[in-house]
Tab-separated table of C-alpha atoms in Angstrom:
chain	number	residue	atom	x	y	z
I	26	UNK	CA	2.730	3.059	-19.869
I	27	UNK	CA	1.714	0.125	-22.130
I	28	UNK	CA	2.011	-2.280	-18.808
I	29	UNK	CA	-0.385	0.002	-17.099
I	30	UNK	CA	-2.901	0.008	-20.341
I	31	UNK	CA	-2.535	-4.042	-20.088
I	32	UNK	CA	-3.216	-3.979	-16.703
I	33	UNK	CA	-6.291	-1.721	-16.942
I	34	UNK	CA	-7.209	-4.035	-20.167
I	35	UNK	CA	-7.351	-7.337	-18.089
I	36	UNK	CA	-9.642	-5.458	-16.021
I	37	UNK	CA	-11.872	-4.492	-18.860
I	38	UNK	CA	-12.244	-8.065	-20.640
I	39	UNK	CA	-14.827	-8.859	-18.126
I	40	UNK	CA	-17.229	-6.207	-20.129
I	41	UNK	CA	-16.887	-7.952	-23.009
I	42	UNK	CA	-19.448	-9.511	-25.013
I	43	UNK	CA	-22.271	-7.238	-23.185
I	44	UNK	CA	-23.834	-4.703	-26.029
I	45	UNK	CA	-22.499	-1.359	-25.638
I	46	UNK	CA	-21.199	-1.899	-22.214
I	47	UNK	CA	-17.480	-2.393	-23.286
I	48	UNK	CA	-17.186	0.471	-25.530
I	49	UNK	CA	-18.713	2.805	-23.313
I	50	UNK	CA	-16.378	1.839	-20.577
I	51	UNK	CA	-13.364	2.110	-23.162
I	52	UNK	CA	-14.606	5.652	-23.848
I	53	UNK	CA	-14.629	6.608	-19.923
I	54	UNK	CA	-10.944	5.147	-19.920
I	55	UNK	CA	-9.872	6.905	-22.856
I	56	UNK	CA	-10.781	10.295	-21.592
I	57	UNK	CA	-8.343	10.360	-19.203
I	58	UNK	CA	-5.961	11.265	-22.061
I	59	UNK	CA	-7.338	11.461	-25.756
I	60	UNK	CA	-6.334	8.284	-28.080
I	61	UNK	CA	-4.761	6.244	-25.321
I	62	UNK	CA	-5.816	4.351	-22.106
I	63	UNK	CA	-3.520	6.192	-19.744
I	64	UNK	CA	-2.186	9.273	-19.120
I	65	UNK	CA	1.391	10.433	-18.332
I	66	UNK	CA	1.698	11.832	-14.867
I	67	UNK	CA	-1.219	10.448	-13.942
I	68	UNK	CA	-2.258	9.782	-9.764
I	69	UNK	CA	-2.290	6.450	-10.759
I	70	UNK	CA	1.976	6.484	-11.519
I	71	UNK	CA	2.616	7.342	-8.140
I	72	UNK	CA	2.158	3.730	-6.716
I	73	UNK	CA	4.127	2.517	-9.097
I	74	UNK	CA	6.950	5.473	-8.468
I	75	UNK	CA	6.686	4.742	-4.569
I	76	UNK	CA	7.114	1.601	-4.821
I	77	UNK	CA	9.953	1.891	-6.926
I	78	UNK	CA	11.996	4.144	-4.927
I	79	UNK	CA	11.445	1.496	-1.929
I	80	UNK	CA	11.896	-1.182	-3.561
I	81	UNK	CA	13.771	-1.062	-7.239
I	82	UNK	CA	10.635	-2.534	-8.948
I	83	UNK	CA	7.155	-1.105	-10.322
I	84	UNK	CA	5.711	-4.097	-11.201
I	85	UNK	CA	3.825	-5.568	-8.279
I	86	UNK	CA	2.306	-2.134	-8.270
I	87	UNK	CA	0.624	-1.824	-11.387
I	88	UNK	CA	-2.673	-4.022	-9.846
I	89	UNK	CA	-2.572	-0.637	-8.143
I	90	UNK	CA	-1.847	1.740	-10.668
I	91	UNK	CA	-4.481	0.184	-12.872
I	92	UNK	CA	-7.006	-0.037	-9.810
I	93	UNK	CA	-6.374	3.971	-9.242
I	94	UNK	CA	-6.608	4.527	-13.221
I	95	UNK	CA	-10.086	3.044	-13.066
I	96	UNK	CA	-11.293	5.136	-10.187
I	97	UNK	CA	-10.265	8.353	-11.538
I	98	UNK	CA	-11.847	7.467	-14.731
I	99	UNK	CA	-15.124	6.304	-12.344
I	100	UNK	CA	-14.381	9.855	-10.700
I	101	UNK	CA	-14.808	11.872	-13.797
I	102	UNK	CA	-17.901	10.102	-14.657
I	103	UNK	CA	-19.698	11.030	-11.750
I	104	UNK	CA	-17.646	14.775	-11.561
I	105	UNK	CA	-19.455	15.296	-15.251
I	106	UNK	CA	-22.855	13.997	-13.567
I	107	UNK	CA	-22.741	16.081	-10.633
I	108	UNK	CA	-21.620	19.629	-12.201
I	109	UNK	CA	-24.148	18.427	-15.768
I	110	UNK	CA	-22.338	21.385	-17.749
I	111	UNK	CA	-20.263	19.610	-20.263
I	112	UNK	CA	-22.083	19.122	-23.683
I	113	UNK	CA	-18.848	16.316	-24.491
I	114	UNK	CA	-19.770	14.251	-21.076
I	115	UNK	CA	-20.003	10.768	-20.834
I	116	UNK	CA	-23.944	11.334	-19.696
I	117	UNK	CA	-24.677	13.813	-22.753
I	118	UNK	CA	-23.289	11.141	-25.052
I	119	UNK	CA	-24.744	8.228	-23.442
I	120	UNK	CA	-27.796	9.345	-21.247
I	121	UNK	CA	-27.314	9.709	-17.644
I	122	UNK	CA	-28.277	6.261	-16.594
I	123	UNK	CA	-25.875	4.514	-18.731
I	124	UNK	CA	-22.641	7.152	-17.122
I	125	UNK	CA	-23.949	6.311	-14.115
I	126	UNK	CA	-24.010	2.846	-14.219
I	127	UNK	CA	-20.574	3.137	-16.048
I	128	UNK	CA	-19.184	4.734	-13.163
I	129	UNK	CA	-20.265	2.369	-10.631
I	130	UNK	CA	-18.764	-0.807	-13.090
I	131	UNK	CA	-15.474	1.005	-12.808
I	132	UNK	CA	-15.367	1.222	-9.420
I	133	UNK	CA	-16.061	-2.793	-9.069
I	134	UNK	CA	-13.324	-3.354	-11.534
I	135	UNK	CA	-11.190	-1.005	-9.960
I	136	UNK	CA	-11.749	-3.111	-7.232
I	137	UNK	CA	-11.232	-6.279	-9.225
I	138	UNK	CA	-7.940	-5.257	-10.219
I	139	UNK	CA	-6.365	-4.892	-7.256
I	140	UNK	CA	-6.686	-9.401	-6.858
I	141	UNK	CA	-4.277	-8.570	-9.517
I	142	UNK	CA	-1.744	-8.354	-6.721
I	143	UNK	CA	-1.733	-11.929	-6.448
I	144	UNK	CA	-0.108	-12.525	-10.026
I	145	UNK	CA	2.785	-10.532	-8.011
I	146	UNK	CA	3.394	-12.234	-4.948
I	147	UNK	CA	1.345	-10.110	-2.731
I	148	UNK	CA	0.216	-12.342	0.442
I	149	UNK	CA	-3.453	-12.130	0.831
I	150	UNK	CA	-3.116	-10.313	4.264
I	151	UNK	CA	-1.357	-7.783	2.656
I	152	UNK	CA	-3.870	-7.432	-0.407
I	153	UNK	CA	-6.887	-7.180	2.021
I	154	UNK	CA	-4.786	-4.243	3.946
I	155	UNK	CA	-4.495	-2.442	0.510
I	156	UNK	CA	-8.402	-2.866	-0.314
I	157	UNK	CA	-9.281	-1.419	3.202
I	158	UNK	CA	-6.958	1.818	2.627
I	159	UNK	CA	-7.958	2.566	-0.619
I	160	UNK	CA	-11.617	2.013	0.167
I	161	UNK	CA	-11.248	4.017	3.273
I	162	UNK	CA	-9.727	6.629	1.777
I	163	UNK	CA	-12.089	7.122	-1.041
I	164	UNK	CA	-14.920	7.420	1.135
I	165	UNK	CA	-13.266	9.916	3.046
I	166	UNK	CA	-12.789	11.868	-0.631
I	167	UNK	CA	-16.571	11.032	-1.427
I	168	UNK	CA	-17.341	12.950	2.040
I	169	UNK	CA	-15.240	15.901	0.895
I	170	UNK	CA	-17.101	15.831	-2.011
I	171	UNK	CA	-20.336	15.913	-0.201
I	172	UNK	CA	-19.386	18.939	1.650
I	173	UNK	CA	-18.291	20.484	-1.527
I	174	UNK	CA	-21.232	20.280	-3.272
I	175	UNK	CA	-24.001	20.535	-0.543
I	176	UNK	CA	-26.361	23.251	-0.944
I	177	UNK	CA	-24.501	26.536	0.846
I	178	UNK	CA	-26.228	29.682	2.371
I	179	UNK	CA	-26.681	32.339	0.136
I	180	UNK	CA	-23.686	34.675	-0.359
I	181	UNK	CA	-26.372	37.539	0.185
I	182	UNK	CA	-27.238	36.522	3.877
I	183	UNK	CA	-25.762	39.524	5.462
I	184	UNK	CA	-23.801	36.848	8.157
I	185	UNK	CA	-20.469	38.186	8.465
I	186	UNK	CA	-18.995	35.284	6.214
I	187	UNK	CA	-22.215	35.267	4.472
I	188	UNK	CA	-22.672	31.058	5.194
I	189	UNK	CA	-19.781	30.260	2.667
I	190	UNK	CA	-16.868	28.383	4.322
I	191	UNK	CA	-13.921	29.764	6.190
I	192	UNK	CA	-10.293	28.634	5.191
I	193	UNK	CA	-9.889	25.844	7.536
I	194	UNK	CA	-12.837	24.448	6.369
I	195	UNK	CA	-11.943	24.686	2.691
I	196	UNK	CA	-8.590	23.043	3.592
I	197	UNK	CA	-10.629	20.640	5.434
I	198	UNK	CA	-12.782	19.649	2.693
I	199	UNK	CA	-9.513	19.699	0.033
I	200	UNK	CA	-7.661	17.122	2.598
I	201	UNK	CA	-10.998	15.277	2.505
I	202	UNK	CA	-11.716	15.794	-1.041
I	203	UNK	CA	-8.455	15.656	-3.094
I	204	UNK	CA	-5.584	14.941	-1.193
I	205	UNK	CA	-7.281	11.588	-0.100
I	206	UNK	CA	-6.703	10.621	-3.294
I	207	UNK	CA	-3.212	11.311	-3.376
I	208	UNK	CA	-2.558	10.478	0.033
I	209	UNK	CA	-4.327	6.877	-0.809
I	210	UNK	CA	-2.210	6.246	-3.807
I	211	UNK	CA	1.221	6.998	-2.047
I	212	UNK	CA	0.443	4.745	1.016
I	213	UNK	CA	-0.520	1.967	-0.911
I	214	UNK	CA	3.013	2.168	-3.194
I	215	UNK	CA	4.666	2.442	-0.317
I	216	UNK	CA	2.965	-0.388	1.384
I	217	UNK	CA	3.737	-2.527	-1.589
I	218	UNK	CA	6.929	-1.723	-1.359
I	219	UNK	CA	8.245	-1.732	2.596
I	220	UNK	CA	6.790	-3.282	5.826
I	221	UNK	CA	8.452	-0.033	7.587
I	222	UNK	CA	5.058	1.453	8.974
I	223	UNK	CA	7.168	4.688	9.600
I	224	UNK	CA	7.757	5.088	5.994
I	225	UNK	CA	4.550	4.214	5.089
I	226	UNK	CA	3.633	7.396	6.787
I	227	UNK	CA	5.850	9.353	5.338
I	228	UNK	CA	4.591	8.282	1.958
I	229	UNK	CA	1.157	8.896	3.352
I	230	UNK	CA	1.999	12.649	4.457
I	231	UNK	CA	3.579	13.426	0.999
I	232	UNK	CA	1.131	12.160	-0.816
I	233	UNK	CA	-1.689	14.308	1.575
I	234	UNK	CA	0.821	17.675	0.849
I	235	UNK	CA	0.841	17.057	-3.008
I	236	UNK	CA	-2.721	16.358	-3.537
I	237	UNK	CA	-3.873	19.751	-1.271
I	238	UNK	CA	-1.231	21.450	-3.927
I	239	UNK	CA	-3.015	19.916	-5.982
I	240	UNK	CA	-6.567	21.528	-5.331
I	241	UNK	CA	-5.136	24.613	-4.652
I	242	UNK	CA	-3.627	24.235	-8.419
I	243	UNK	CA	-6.622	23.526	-9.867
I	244	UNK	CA	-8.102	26.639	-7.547
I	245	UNK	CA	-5.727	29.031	-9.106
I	246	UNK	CA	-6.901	27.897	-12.866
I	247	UNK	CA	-10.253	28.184	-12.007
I	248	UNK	CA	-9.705	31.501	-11.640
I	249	UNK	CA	-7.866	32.408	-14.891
I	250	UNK	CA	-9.466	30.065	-16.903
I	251	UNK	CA	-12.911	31.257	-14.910
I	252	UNK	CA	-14.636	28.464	-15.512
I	253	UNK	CA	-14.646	28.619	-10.980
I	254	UNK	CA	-16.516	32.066	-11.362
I	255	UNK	CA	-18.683	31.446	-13.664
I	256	UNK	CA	-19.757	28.160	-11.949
I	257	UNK	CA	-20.190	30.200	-8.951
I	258	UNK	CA	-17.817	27.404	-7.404
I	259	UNK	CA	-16.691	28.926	-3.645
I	260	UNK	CA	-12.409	28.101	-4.012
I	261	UNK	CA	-9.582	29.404	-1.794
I	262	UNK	CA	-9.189	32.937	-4.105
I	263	UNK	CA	-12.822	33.430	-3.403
I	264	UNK	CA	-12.635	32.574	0.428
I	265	UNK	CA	-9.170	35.302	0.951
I	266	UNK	CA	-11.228	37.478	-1.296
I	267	UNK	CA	-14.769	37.793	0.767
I	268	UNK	CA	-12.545	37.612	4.344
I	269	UNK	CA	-10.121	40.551	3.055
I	270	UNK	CA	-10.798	42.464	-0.347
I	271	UNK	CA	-12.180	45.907	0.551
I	272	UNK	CA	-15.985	46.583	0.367
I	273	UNK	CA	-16.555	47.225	-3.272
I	274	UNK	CA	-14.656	43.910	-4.304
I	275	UNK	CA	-16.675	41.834	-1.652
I	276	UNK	CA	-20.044	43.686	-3.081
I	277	UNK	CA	-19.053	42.609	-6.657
I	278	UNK	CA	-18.328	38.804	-5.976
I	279	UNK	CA	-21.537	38.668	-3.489
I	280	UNK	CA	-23.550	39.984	-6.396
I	281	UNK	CA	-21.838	37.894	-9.128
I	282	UNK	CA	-21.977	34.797	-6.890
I	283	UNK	CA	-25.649	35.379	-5.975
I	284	UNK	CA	-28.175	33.057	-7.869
I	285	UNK	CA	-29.868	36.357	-9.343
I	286	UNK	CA	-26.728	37.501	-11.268
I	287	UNK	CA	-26.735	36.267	-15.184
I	288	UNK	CA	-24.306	38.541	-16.527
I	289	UNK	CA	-20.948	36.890	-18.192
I	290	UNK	CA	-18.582	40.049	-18.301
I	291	UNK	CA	-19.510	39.761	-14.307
I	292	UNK	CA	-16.917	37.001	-14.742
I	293	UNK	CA	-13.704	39.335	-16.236
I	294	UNK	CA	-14.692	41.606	-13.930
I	295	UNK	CA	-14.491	39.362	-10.856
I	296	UNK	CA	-11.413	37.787	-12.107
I	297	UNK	CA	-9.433	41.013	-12.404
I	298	UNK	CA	-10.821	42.015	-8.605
I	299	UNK	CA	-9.328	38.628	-7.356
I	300	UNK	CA	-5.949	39.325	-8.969
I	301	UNK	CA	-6.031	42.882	-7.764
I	302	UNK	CA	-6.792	42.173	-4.094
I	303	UNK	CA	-3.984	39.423	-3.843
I	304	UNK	CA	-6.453	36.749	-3.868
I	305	UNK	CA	-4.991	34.880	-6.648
I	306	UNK	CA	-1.244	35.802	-5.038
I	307	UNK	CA	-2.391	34.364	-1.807
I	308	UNK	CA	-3.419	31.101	-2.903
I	309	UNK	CA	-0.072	30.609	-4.676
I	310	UNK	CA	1.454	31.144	-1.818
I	311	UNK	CA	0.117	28.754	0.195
I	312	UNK	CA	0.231	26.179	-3.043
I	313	UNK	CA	4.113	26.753	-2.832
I	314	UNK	CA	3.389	26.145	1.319
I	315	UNK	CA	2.520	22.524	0.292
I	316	UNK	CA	4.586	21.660	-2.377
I	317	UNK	CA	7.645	22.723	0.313
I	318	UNK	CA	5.826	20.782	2.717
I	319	UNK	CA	6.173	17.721	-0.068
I	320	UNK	CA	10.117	18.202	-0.322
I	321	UNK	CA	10.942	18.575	2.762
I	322	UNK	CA	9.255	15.033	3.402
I	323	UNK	CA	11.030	13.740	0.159
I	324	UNK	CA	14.401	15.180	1.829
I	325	UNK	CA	13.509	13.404	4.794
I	326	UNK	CA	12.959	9.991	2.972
I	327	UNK	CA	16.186	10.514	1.077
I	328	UNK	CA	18.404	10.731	4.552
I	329	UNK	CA	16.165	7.591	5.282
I	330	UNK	CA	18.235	5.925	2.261
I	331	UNK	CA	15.356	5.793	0.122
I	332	UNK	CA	15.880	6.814	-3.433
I	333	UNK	CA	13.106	10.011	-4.161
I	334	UNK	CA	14.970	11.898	-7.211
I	335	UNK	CA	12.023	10.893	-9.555
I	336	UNK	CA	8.948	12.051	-6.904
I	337	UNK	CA	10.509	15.053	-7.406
I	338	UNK	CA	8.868	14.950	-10.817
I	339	UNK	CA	5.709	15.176	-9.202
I	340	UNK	CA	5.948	17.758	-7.146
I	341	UNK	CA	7.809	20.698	-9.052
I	342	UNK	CA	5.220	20.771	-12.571
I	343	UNK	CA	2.581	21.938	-10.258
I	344	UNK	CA	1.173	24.716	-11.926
I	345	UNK	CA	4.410	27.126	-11.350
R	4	UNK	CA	-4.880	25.761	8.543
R	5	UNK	CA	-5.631	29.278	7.623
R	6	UNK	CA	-2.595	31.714	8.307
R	7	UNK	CA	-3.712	34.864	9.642
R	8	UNK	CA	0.122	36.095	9.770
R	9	UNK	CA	0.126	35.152	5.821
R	10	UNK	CA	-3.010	36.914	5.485
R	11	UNK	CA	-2.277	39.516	6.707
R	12	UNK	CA	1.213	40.560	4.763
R	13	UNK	CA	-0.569	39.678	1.539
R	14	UNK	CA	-3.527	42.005	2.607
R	15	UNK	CA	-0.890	44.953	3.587
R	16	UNK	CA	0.832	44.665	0.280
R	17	UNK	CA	-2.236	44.250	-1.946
R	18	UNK	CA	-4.151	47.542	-0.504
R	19	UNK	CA	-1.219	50.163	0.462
R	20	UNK	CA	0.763	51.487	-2.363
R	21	UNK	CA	2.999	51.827	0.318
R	22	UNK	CA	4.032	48.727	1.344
R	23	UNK	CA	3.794	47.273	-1.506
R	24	UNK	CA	6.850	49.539	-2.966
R	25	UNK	CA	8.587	48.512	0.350
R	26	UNK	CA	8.086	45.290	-0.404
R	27	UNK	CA	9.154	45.465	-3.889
R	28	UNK	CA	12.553	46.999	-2.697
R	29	UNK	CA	13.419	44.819	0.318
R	30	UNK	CA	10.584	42.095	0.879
R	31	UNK	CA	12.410	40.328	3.540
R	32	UNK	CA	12.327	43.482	5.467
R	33	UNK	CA	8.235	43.602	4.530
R	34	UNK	CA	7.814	40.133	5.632
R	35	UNK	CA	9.810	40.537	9.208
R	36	UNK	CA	6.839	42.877	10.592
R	37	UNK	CA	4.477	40.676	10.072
R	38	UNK	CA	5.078	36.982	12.215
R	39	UNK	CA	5.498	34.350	9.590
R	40	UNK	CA	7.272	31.524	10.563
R	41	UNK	CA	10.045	30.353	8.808
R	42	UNK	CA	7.826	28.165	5.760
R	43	UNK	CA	6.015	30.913	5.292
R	44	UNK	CA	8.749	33.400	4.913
R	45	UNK	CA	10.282	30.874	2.154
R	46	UNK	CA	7.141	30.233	0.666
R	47	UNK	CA	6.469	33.912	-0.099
R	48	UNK	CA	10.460	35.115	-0.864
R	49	UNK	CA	9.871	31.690	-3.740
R	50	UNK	CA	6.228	33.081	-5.251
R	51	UNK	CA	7.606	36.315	-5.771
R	52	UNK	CA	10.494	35.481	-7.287
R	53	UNK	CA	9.172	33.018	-9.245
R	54	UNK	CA	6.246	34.839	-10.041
R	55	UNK	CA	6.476	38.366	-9.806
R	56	UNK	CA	4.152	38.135	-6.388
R	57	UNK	CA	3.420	42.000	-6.276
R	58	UNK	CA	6.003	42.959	-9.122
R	59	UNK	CA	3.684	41.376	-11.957
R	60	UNK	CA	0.637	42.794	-12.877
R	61	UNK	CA	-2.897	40.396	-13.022
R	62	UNK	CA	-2.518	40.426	-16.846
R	63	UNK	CA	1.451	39.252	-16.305
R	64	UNK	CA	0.718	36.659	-13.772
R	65	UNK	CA	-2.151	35.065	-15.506
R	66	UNK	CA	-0.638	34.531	-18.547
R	67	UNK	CA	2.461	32.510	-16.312
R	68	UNK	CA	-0.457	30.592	-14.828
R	69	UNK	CA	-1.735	29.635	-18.142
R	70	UNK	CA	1.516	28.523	-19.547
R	71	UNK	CA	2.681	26.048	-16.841
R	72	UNK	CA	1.262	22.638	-16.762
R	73	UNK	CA	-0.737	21.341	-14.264
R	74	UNK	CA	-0.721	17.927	-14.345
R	75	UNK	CA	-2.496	16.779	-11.758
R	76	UNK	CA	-5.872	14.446	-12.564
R	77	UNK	CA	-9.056	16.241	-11.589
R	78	UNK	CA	-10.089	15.941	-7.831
R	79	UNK	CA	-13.019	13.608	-6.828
């Protein structure tokens, strides 16, 4: 971990001696995990584990790892600015034009850090292949994001699905939205690590399976924790709920959901419905559907040869 | 891709009393009527045995929910 926090750090020098702009930027950072720079079993290992298990050696990955550290951090920054409900956010502390601006300088070091590469070896061909996946793939998670958080039909509408999405658009938007991410962050590990555009692939595929787990995870808590209900925030539970729950438990999350409904014990009351209607069953079903999904490609890496045993690590502590 | 077949069983065993005692006795037999293929099968024999899929009440299951760790960094 401490190679990672230098790595991130080298990034971070070039905010120095600008008023306020280096210590706001350390306090994006150090959110990711409370007293530290980094944060164990972070997205931003799994370059460096990828590239290990291709190649014996994490160190020409941690340009990577620290590039995929800064975005996340960049990623929370504008997560806080878009949902505005946390009193401990980067924009209540600092003003919303300052988190903003915070976010977009850790993008541009993010991207910074990845000519990092260089110190490692990496030819400049190869370098310029990594910047185009991981920019590719992180506008294809800020489109997700846009069709999350777009302005949906009323739940009261009357349609038959009532505007909200259907399941394969959900698991369109996760793919988009999350396991882009994930998907990003295993390709470029494994392109750091082998020229074998087959495994690449596979890399890229497990990464995609873990990060839809992934969403689906953070789904599931959404509901128990139901901070998801209370945000009104339309997840896989909610979708099997509205498509199969019988009438009364459809009524009750329509009215709960609908922009006229103020009342907190709606939110109990909602979350026992979605537990009792195998809503909350269903989605950890098809969470365990993706973290097979991620061993079986593992297995298939391992009769490739390639040692996996610690990517198992990242697959199993999903939620349960 | 949504699973209608998947749908479907959980539907069955969440609103008949009936199947869902069927299930809870021989859930392979449950699962055979209704056209999963082979991942989904697994996937649903592992949730319930992991976590008491029908067997656990809401109360049960949350609290196993809430005491695994999800480590995964916040999506985008």
């Amino acid at each position: 971990m401490t190679l990672l926090e230098d790595e991130v750090a080298k990034a971070l020098k070039y905010s120095d001696g600008v008023s306020g702009f280096h210590a706001i930027l350390a306090d994006a950072l150090s959110r990711r995990r409370p007293g530290s720079a980094c944060r164990e079993n972070d997205i931003s290992f799994l370059p460096l584990a990828v590239c290990q298990s291709l190649c014996g050696e994490y160190d020409l990955a941690l340009p990577a790892a620290a590039a995929f550290h800064l975005l996340l951090a960049a990623a929370d920054v504008f997560d806080d600015l878009e949902d505005a409900d946390s009193a401990d956010s980067l924009a209540a502390k600092y003003g919303g034009g300052l988190a903003l601006n915070a976010g977009a300088a850790l993008i541009f070091m993010a991207e910074k850090a990845l000519s990092g590469l260089r110190r490692f070896g990496a030819a400049e061909g190869k370098i310029a292949a990594i910047m185009e996946t991981l920019n590719t793939f992180y506008i294809r998670a800020c489109a997700g994001q846009h069709l999350d958080i777009a302005p949906k039909s009323n739940l009261n509408t009357g349609d038959k699905n009532n505007g909200i999405m259907s399941e394969n658009e959900y698991f369109e938007i996760a793919e988009m939205k999350s396991a882009a991410q994930f998907e990003s962050a295993c390709r470029i590990g494994a392109m750091l690590g082998t020229e074998d555009a087959n495994i690449i692939d596979k890399f890229s595929a497990f990464g995609r399976a873990l990060g839809t787990a992934a969403q689906i995870a953070d789904d599931i808590q959404g509901v128990v924790e139901g901070q998801d209900i209370l945000n009104r925030k339309i997840t896989l539970p909610i979708i099997y709920a509205l498509d199969n729950a019988d009438t009364m438990t459809k009524n009750m999350i329509q009215s709960g959901f609908s922009s006229a409904s103020e009342e907190n014990n709606q939110v109990e009351k909602i979350k026992e419905a979605l537990f009792q209607c195998g809503a909350v069953h269903y989605a950890a079903v098809r969470l365990e559907l993706c973290r097979q999904q991620a061993r079986e490609i593992l297995a298939e890496l391992g009769r490739d040869g390639i040692g996996v045993d610690a990517l198992n690590y990242y697959v199993e502590p999903i939620l349960v | 891709m949504k699973s209608q077949a998947l749908q479907n069983l959980v539907k069955s065993i969440f609103s008949d009393e009936s199947v869902k005692a069927e299930f809870r006795k021989d859930p392979k037999s449950v699962i055979a009527k209704f056209g999963l293929n082979a991942q989904e099968k697994k996937a649903v024999l592992s949730s319930h045995s992991t976590l008491g899929l029908v067997t656990g009440g809401s109360s049960q299951l949350e609290a196993t929910l809430k005491a695994s760790n999800s480590w995964m960094a916040a999506p985008l």
